[in-house]
PDB file of C-alpha atoms in Angstrom:
ATOM      1  CA  MET W   1      -3.536 -16.971   2.602  1.00 97.00           C
ATOM      2  CA  ARG W   2      -4.488 -14.155   0.233  1.00 98.00           C
ATOM      3  CA  ALA W   3      -4.920 -10.427   0.622  1.00 99.00           C
ATOM      4  CA  VAL W   4      -7.169  -8.115  -1.336  1.00 99.00           C
ATOM      5  CA  LEU W   5      -6.441  -4.405  -1.405  1.00 99.00           C
ATOM      6  CA  THR W   6      -9.416  -2.195  -2.207  1.00 98.00           C
ATOM      7  CA  GLY W   7      -8.540   1.432  -2.695  1.00 98.00           C
ATOM      8  CA  ASP W   8      -9.467   4.765  -4.127  1.00 97.00           C
ATOM      9  CA  ILE W   9      -7.528   7.869  -5.032  1.00 98.00           C
ATOM     10  CA  ILE W  10      -8.266  10.944  -2.923  1.00 97.00           C
ATOM     11  CA  ASN W  11      -8.617  14.178  -4.954  1.00 97.00           C
ATOM     12  CA  SER W  12      -8.307  12.221  -8.205  1.00 96.00           C
ATOM     13  CA  ARG W  13      -9.760  15.103 -10.216  1.00 94.00           C
ATOM     14  CA  GLU W  14      -7.132  17.554  -8.961  1.00 93.00           C
ATOM     15  CA  GLU W  15      -4.329  16.148 -11.124  1.00 93.00           C
ATOM     16  CA  ILE W  16      -4.019  14.392 -14.462  1.00 92.00           C
ATOM     17  CA  GLY W  17      -1.675  11.617 -15.548  1.00 92.00           C
ATOM     18  CA  TRP W  18      -1.671   9.663 -12.288  1.00 95.00           C
ATOM     19  CA  GLN W  19      -3.578   6.734 -13.832  1.00 96.00           C
ATOM     20  CA  GLN W  20      -0.512   5.543 -15.759  1.00 96.00           C
ATOM     21  CA  GLU W  21       1.520   5.555 -12.543  1.00 96.00           C
ATOM     22  CA  LEU W  22      -1.150   3.523 -10.753  1.00 97.00           C
ATOM     23  CA  VAL W  23      -1.307   1.024 -13.636  1.00 98.00           C
ATOM     24  CA  ALA W  24       2.499   0.690 -13.592  1.00 97.00           C
ATOM     25  CA  ILE W  25       2.581  -0.078  -9.867  1.00 97.00           C
ATOM     26  CA  LEU W  26      -0.337  -2.529 -10.025  1.00 98.00           C
ATOM     27  CA  ASP W  27       1.328  -4.284 -12.982  1.00 98.00           C
ATOM     28  CA  GLN W  28       4.301  -5.060 -10.724  1.00 97.00           C
ATOM     29  CA  TYR W  29       2.059  -7.288  -8.608  1.00 98.00           C
ATOM     30  CA  GLY W  30       0.029  -9.175 -11.197  1.00 97.00           C
ATOM     31  CA  THR W  31      -1.864  -9.083 -14.451  1.00 97.00           C
ATOM     32  CA  SER W  32      -5.101  -7.282 -15.142  1.00 97.00           C
ATOM     33  CA  PRO W  33      -7.951  -8.132 -14.903  1.00 97.00           C
ATOM     34  CA  LYS W  34      -7.282 -11.413 -13.054  1.00 97.00           C
ATOM     35  CA  TYR W  35      -5.231  -9.905 -10.194  1.00 98.00           C
ATOM     36  CA  TRP W  36      -6.071  -6.211 -10.394  1.00 98.00           C
ATOM     37  CA  GLU W  37      -8.574  -3.826 -11.887  1.00 98.00           C
ATOM     38  CA  ILE W  38      -9.242  -0.105 -11.898  1.00 97.00           C
ATOM     39  CA  TYR W  39     -12.936   0.723 -11.844  1.00 95.00           C
ATOM     40  CA  ARG W  40     -15.138   3.827 -11.507  1.00 93.00           C
ATOM     41  CA  GLY W  41     -12.148   5.811 -12.764  1.00 91.00           C
ATOM     42  CA  ASP W  42     -10.317   6.182  -9.460  1.00 96.00           C
ATOM     43  CA  SER W  43     -10.931   2.966  -7.507  1.00 97.00           C
ATOM     44  CA  PHE W  44      -8.927  -0.227  -7.689  1.00 98.00           C
ATOM     45  CA  GLN W  45      -8.705  -3.759  -6.380  1.00 98.00           C
ATOM     46  CA  LEU W  46      -5.542  -5.875  -6.202  1.00 99.00           C
ATOM     47  CA  GLU W  47      -4.970  -9.440  -5.002  1.00 98.00           C
ATOM     48  CA  VAL W  48      -1.570 -10.433  -3.582  1.00 99.00           C
ATOM     49  CA  ASP W  49      -0.058 -12.930  -1.167  1.00 98.00           C
ATOM     50  CA  ALA W  50      -1.007 -11.892   2.379  1.00 99.00           C
ATOM     51  CA  ALA W  51       2.633 -11.680   3.508  1.00 98.00           C
ATOM     52  CA  LYS W  52       3.276  -8.923   0.925  1.00 98.00           C
ATOM     53  CA  ALA W  53       0.060  -6.948   1.378  1.00 99.00           C
ATOM     54  CA  LEU W  54       1.180  -4.218   3.767  1.00 99.00           C
ATOM     55  CA  LYS W  55       4.390  -3.513   1.852  1.00 99.00           C
ATOM     56  CA  VAL W  56       2.393  -3.349  -1.388  1.00 99.00           C
ATOM     57  CA  ALA W  57      -0.082  -0.899   0.187  1.00 99.00           C
ATOM     58  CA  ILE W  58       2.742   1.357   1.384  1.00 99.00           C
ATOM     59  CA  HIS W  59       4.399   1.104  -2.042  1.00 99.00           C
ATOM     60  CA  ILE W  60       1.156   2.227  -3.719  1.00 99.00           C
ATOM     61  CA  LYS W  61       0.813   5.052  -1.193  1.00 99.00           C
ATOM     62  CA  ALA W  62       4.358   6.264  -1.904  1.00 99.00           C
ATOM     63  CA  VAL W  63       3.689   6.304  -5.658  1.00 98.00           C
ATOM     64  CA  ILE W  64       0.441   8.260  -5.267  1.00 98.00           C
ATOM     65  CA  LYS W  65       1.953  10.681  -2.712  1.00 98.00           C
ATOM     66  CA  MET W  66       4.533  11.662  -5.343  1.00 98.00           C
ATOM     67  CA  ARG W  67       1.676  13.850  -6.625  1.00 97.00           C
ATOM     68  CA  THR W  68       1.137  16.964  -4.481  1.00 95.00           C
ATOM     69  CA  GLU W  69      -2.659  16.924  -4.446  1.00 96.00           C
ATOM     70  CA  LEU W  70      -3.242  13.182  -4.212  1.00 98.00           C
ATOM     71  CA  ASP W  71      -3.508  10.524  -1.551  1.00 98.00           C
ATOM     72  CA  VAL W  72      -4.990   7.044  -1.442  1.00 98.00           C
ATOM     73  CA  ARG W  73      -7.296   5.109   0.877  1.00 98.00           C
ATOM     74  CA  ILE W  74      -6.579   1.383   1.044  1.00 99.00           C
ATOM     75  CA  ALA W  75      -8.372  -1.403   2.907  1.00 99.00           C
ATOM     76  CA  ILE W  76      -6.495  -4.703   3.179  1.00 99.00           C
ATOM     77  CA  GLY W  77      -8.629  -7.818   3.542  1.00 99.00           C
ATOM     78  CA  ILE W  78      -6.841 -10.985   4.611  1.00 99.00           C
ATOM     79  CA  GLY W  79      -8.319 -14.445   4.250  1.00 98.00           C
ATOM     80  CA  ASN W  80      -9.007 -17.068   1.631  1.00 98.00           C
ATOM     81  CA  LYS W  81     -10.139 -17.091  -1.969  1.00 97.00           C
ATOM     82  CA  THR W  82     -13.011 -19.466  -2.635  1.00 96.00           C
ATOM     83  CA  TYR W  83     -13.888 -18.458  -6.184  1.00 96.00           C
ATOM     84  CA  THR W  84     -11.454 -17.512  -8.947  1.00 93.00           C
ATOM     85  CA  ALA W  85     -12.810 -15.533 -11.879  1.00 95.00           C
ATOM     86  CA  ALA W  86     -11.338 -14.001 -15.016  1.00 96.00           C
ATOM     87  CA  GLN W  87     -11.776 -10.599 -13.360  1.00 95.00           C
ATOM     88  CA  ILE W  88     -10.742  -9.871  -9.782  1.00 97.00           C
ATOM     89  CA  THR W  89     -13.943  -7.910  -9.184  1.00 93.00           C
ATOM     90  CA  GLN W  90     -15.914 -11.129  -9.744  1.00 95.00           C
ATOM     91  CA  ALA W  91     -13.769 -13.347  -7.473  1.00 96.00           C
ATOM     92  CA  ASN W  92     -14.847 -14.200  -3.933  1.00 97.00           C
ATOM     93  CA  GLY W  93     -13.688 -15.426  -0.547  1.00 98.00           C
ATOM     94  CA  SER W  94     -13.129 -14.047   2.939  1.00 98.00           C
ATOM     95  CA  ALA W  95     -10.212 -11.864   1.757  1.00 98.00           C
ATOM     96  CA  PHE W  96     -12.578 -10.088  -0.652  1.00 98.00           C
ATOM     97  CA  ILE W  97     -15.352  -9.754   1.922  1.00 98.00           C
ATOM     98  CA  HIS W  98     -12.969  -8.391   4.580  1.00 98.00           C
ATOM     99  CA  SER W  99     -11.494  -5.899   2.127  1.00 98.00           C
ATOM    100  CA  GLY W 100     -14.913  -4.588   1.105  1.00 97.00           C
ATOM    101  CA  THR W 101     -16.182  -4.397   4.679  1.00 98.00           C
ATOM    102  CA  ALA W 102     -13.043  -2.588   5.864  1.00 98.00           C
ATOM    103  CA  PHE W 103     -13.188  -0.184   2.926  1.00 98.00           C
ATOM    104  CA  ASP W 104     -16.830   0.678   3.618  1.00 96.00           C
ATOM    105  CA  ALA W 105     -15.886   1.505   7.235  1.00 93.00           C
ATOM    106  CA  ILE W 106     -12.597   3.305   6.502  1.00 92.00           C
ATOM    107  CA  LYS W 107     -13.863   6.783   7.612  1.00 87.00           C
ATOM    108  CA  ASN W 108     -10.966   9.140   8.438  1.00 89.00           C
ATOM    109  CA  ASN W 109      -8.152   6.610   8.121  1.00 94.00           C
ATOM    110  CA  THR W 110      -6.275   6.008   4.883  1.00 98.00           C
ATOM    111  CA  LEU W 111      -4.966   2.508   5.586  1.00 99.00           C
ATOM    112  CA  VAL W 112      -6.882  -0.227   7.427  1.00 99.00           C
ATOM    113  CA  LEU W 113      -6.822  -3.994   7.684  1.00 98.00           C
ATOM    114  CA  GLN W 114      -9.389  -6.702   8.425  1.00 99.00           C
ATOM    115  CA  SER W 115      -9.051 -10.470   8.791  1.00 98.00           C
ATOM    116  CA  ASP W 116     -10.642 -13.340  10.712  1.00 97.00           C
ATOM    117  CA  TYR W 117      -8.323 -12.550  13.652  1.00 98.00           C
ATOM    118  CA  LYS W 118      -9.695  -9.685  15.771  1.00 98.00           C
ATOM    119  CA  ASP W 119      -6.638  -9.314  18.060  1.00 98.00           C
ATOM    120  CA  PHE W 120      -4.331  -9.137  15.030  1.00 98.00           C
ATOM    121  CA  ASP W 121      -6.642  -6.590  13.375  1.00 98.00           C
ATOM    122  CA  GLU W 122      -6.819  -4.404  16.474  1.00 98.00           C
ATOM    123  CA  THR W 123      -3.050  -4.301  16.959  1.00 98.00           C
ATOM    124  CA  LEU W 124      -2.284  -3.664  13.290  1.00 98.00           C
ATOM    125  CA  ASN W 125      -4.957  -0.998  12.919  1.00 98.00           C
ATOM    126  CA  ILE W 126      -3.515   0.932  15.867  1.00 98.00           C
ATOM    127  CA  MET W 127      -0.074   0.696  14.239  1.00 98.00           C
ATOM    128  CA  LEU W 128      -1.499   1.776  10.869  1.00 98.00           C
ATOM    129  CA  ALA W 129      -3.339   4.733  12.406  1.00 97.00           C
ATOM    130  CA  LEU W 130      -0.074   5.920  13.942  1.00 97.00           C
ATOM    131  CA  ALA W 131       1.962   5.245  10.787  1.00 98.00           C
ATOM    132  CA  THR W 132      -0.437   7.163   8.565  1.00 98.00           C
ATOM    133  CA  LEU W 133      -0.042  10.248  10.751  1.00 97.00           C
ATOM    134  CA  THR W 134       3.356  10.486   9.046  1.00 98.00           C
ATOM    135  CA  MET W 135       2.669   8.769   5.707  1.00 98.00           C
ATOM    136  CA  ASP W 136      -0.355  10.946   4.913  1.00 98.00           C
ATOM    137  CA  ASN W 137       1.947  13.964   5.094  1.00 98.00           C
ATOM    138  CA  TRP W 138       4.816  12.712   2.933  1.00 98.00           C
ATOM    139  CA  PRO W 139       5.753  15.463   0.488  1.00 98.00           C
ATOM    140  CA  PRO W 140       6.382  14.316  -3.120  1.00 98.00           C
ATOM    141  CA  VAL W 141      10.192  14.266  -2.773  1.00 97.00           C
ATOM    142  CA  THR W 142      10.021  12.143   0.379  1.00 98.00           C
ATOM    143  CA  ALA W 143       7.458   9.811  -1.217  1.00 98.00           C
ATOM    144  CA  ALA W 144       9.763   9.345  -4.228  1.00 97.00           C
ATOM    145  CA  ILE W 145      12.652   8.390  -1.946  1.00 98.00           C
ATOM    146  CA  VAL W 146      10.471   5.952   0.025  1.00 98.00           C
ATOM    147  CA  LYS W 147       9.278   4.428  -3.271  1.00 98.00           C
ATOM    148  CA  ALA W 148      12.874   3.987  -4.453  1.00 97.00           C
ATOM    149  CA  ARG W 149      13.873   2.453  -1.112  1.00 97.00           C
ATOM    150  CA  LEU W 150      10.983  -0.013  -1.186  1.00 97.00           C
ATOM    151  CA  GLU W 151      11.842  -0.998  -4.762  1.00 97.00           C
ATOM    152  CA  ALA W 152      15.555  -1.475  -4.040  1.00 96.00           C
ATOM    153  CA  PRO W 153      15.959  -2.448  -0.360  1.00 94.00           C
ATOM    154  CA  GLU W 154      19.333  -4.036  -1.112  1.00 96.00           C
ATOM    155  CA  LEU W 155      20.887  -0.643  -1.934  1.00 95.00           C
ATOM    156  CA  ASN W 156      22.592   1.292   0.824  1.00 93.00           C
ATOM    157  CA  GLN W 157      21.959   5.033   1.130  1.00 92.00           C
ATOM    158  CA  THR W 158      25.056   5.934  -0.883  1.00 94.00           C
ATOM    159  CA  GLU W 159      23.951   3.709  -3.772  1.00 96.00           C
ATOM    160  CA  LEU W 160      20.409   5.047  -3.501  1.00 95.00           C
ATOM    161  CA  SER W 161      21.688   8.624  -3.594  1.00 95.00           C
ATOM    162  CA  LYS W 162      23.551   7.869  -6.834  1.00 95.00           C
ATOM    163  CA  GLN W 163      20.465   6.243  -8.350  1.00 94.00           C
ATOM    164  CA  LEU W 164      18.297   9.256  -7.451  1.00 95.00           C
ATOM    165  CA  ASP W 165      21.030  11.824  -8.139  1.00 96.00           C
ATOM    166  CA  LYS W 166      20.658  13.323  -4.672  1.00 95.00           C
ATOM    167  CA  ALA W 167      23.081  13.894  -1.828  1.00 96.00           C
ATOM    168  CA  GLN W 168      23.341  10.990   0.608  1.00 95.00           C
ATOM    169  CA  SER W 169      22.522  13.383   3.469  1.00 96.00           C
ATOM    170  CA  ALA W 170      19.290  14.383   1.677  1.00 95.00           C
ATOM    171  CA  ILE W 171      18.331  10.711   1.339  1.00 96.00           C
ATOM    172  CA  SER W 172      19.047  10.094   5.016  1.00 96.00           C
ATOM    173  CA  LYS W 173      17.016  13.118   6.154  1.00 96.00           C
ATOM    174  CA  ALA W 174      14.088  12.266   3.881  1.00 96.00           C
ATOM    175  CA  LEU W 175      13.942   8.664   5.114  1.00 97.00           C
ATOM    176  CA  SER W 176      14.108   9.888   8.700  1.00 97.00           C
ATOM    177  CA  ARG W 177      11.286  12.410   8.114  1.00 97.00           C
ATOM    178  CA  ALA W 178       9.279   9.663   6.406  1.00 98.00           C
ATOM    179  CA  GLY W 179       9.564   7.424   9.472  1.00 98.00           C
ATOM    180  CA  TYR W 180      11.080   4.790   7.205  1.00 97.00           C
ATOM    181  CA  ASP W 181      12.849   2.848   9.987  1.00 97.00           C
ATOM    182  CA  GLU W 182       9.579   2.645  11.906  1.00 97.00           C
ATOM    183  CA  VAL W 183       7.703   1.606   8.748  1.00 98.00           C
ATOM    184  CA  THR W 184      10.290  -1.147   8.210  1.00 97.00           C
ATOM    185  CA  LYS W 185       9.804  -2.378  11.793  1.00 98.00           C
ATOM    186  CA  MET W 186       6.044  -2.411  11.273  1.00 98.00           C
ATOM    187  CA  LEU W 187       6.466  -4.413   8.038  1.00 98.00           C
ATOM    188  CA  THR W 188       8.680  -6.939   9.851  1.00 98.00           C
ATOM    189  CA  TYR W 189       6.149  -7.274  12.674  1.00 98.00           C
ATOM    190  CA  TYR W 190       3.291  -7.675  10.187  1.00 99.00           C
ATOM    191  CA  LYS W 191       5.098 -10.392   8.236  1.00 98.00           C
ATOM    192  CA  LYS W 192       5.938 -12.346  11.418  1.00 98.00           C
ATOM    193  CA  GLN W 193       2.337 -12.149  12.605  1.00 98.00           C
ATOM    194  CA  ILE W 194       0.929 -13.239   9.234  1.00 97.00           C
ATOM    195  CA  GLU W 195       3.137 -16.340   9.357  1.00 96.00           C
ATOM    196  CA  THR W 196       1.538 -17.356  12.681  1.00 96.00           C
ATOM    197  CA  LEU W 197      -2.102 -16.944  11.587  1.00 92.00           C
TER     198      LEU W 197
END
C-alpha cells in the first residue's frame, strides 16, 4: 500500500530560504522527480510507503514550523499506485486520487487523511484535528526539538540534549509542550491500523 502526501506551504512569501529545507527533507524519503516534486513554487507531492506516511507528514511539519511565519497543509492519500511515471505528478492510482481529493477539501485543517476505509479515515481525522491543535502552534525551538527526536528516536533525552546543546530539562519541557508522547501514541495507533487494512 502506498501513500501520497500533497501539501503546500502556508505564508510561503513571508520568509525566504525555506525551499532548501523542504528539498532536504523530501530528499530523505526518495528521489525527485519520481517520488517527490515541488510545483507552483510552494506546493509539493511525495510518495512513500503507507506505514510511514503520518510520521513523514509530522516530520515535514516540524521542519517547516522551525520558521516563525510558516506552516504547512498536508493531505495524505492512502491506496494503490496503478501507473508509475518518471514524474510523481504524472503517476496515478487511488493513493493519488485520495490525496488530491482530501487536499481540495482540507479547509481549516492542516493535516488530513483519506483512504478507501471510511471508518479508519473518520477516526484518524478526529485524532489529526486534535493533534494539530498543538502542532500548529509549535514555536520554532519546539519544532526543532521534535524534528531532532523524530530523526533520532533511539537517543534518550540526555543524548538528545548533548546533540542539540540544550539542557536536558529544556528538551523534556519542549517535548511535553509539543505533545510528543501523544503524537508517538498516535503514530503507533496509525501504524497498527495500516497493517490491518
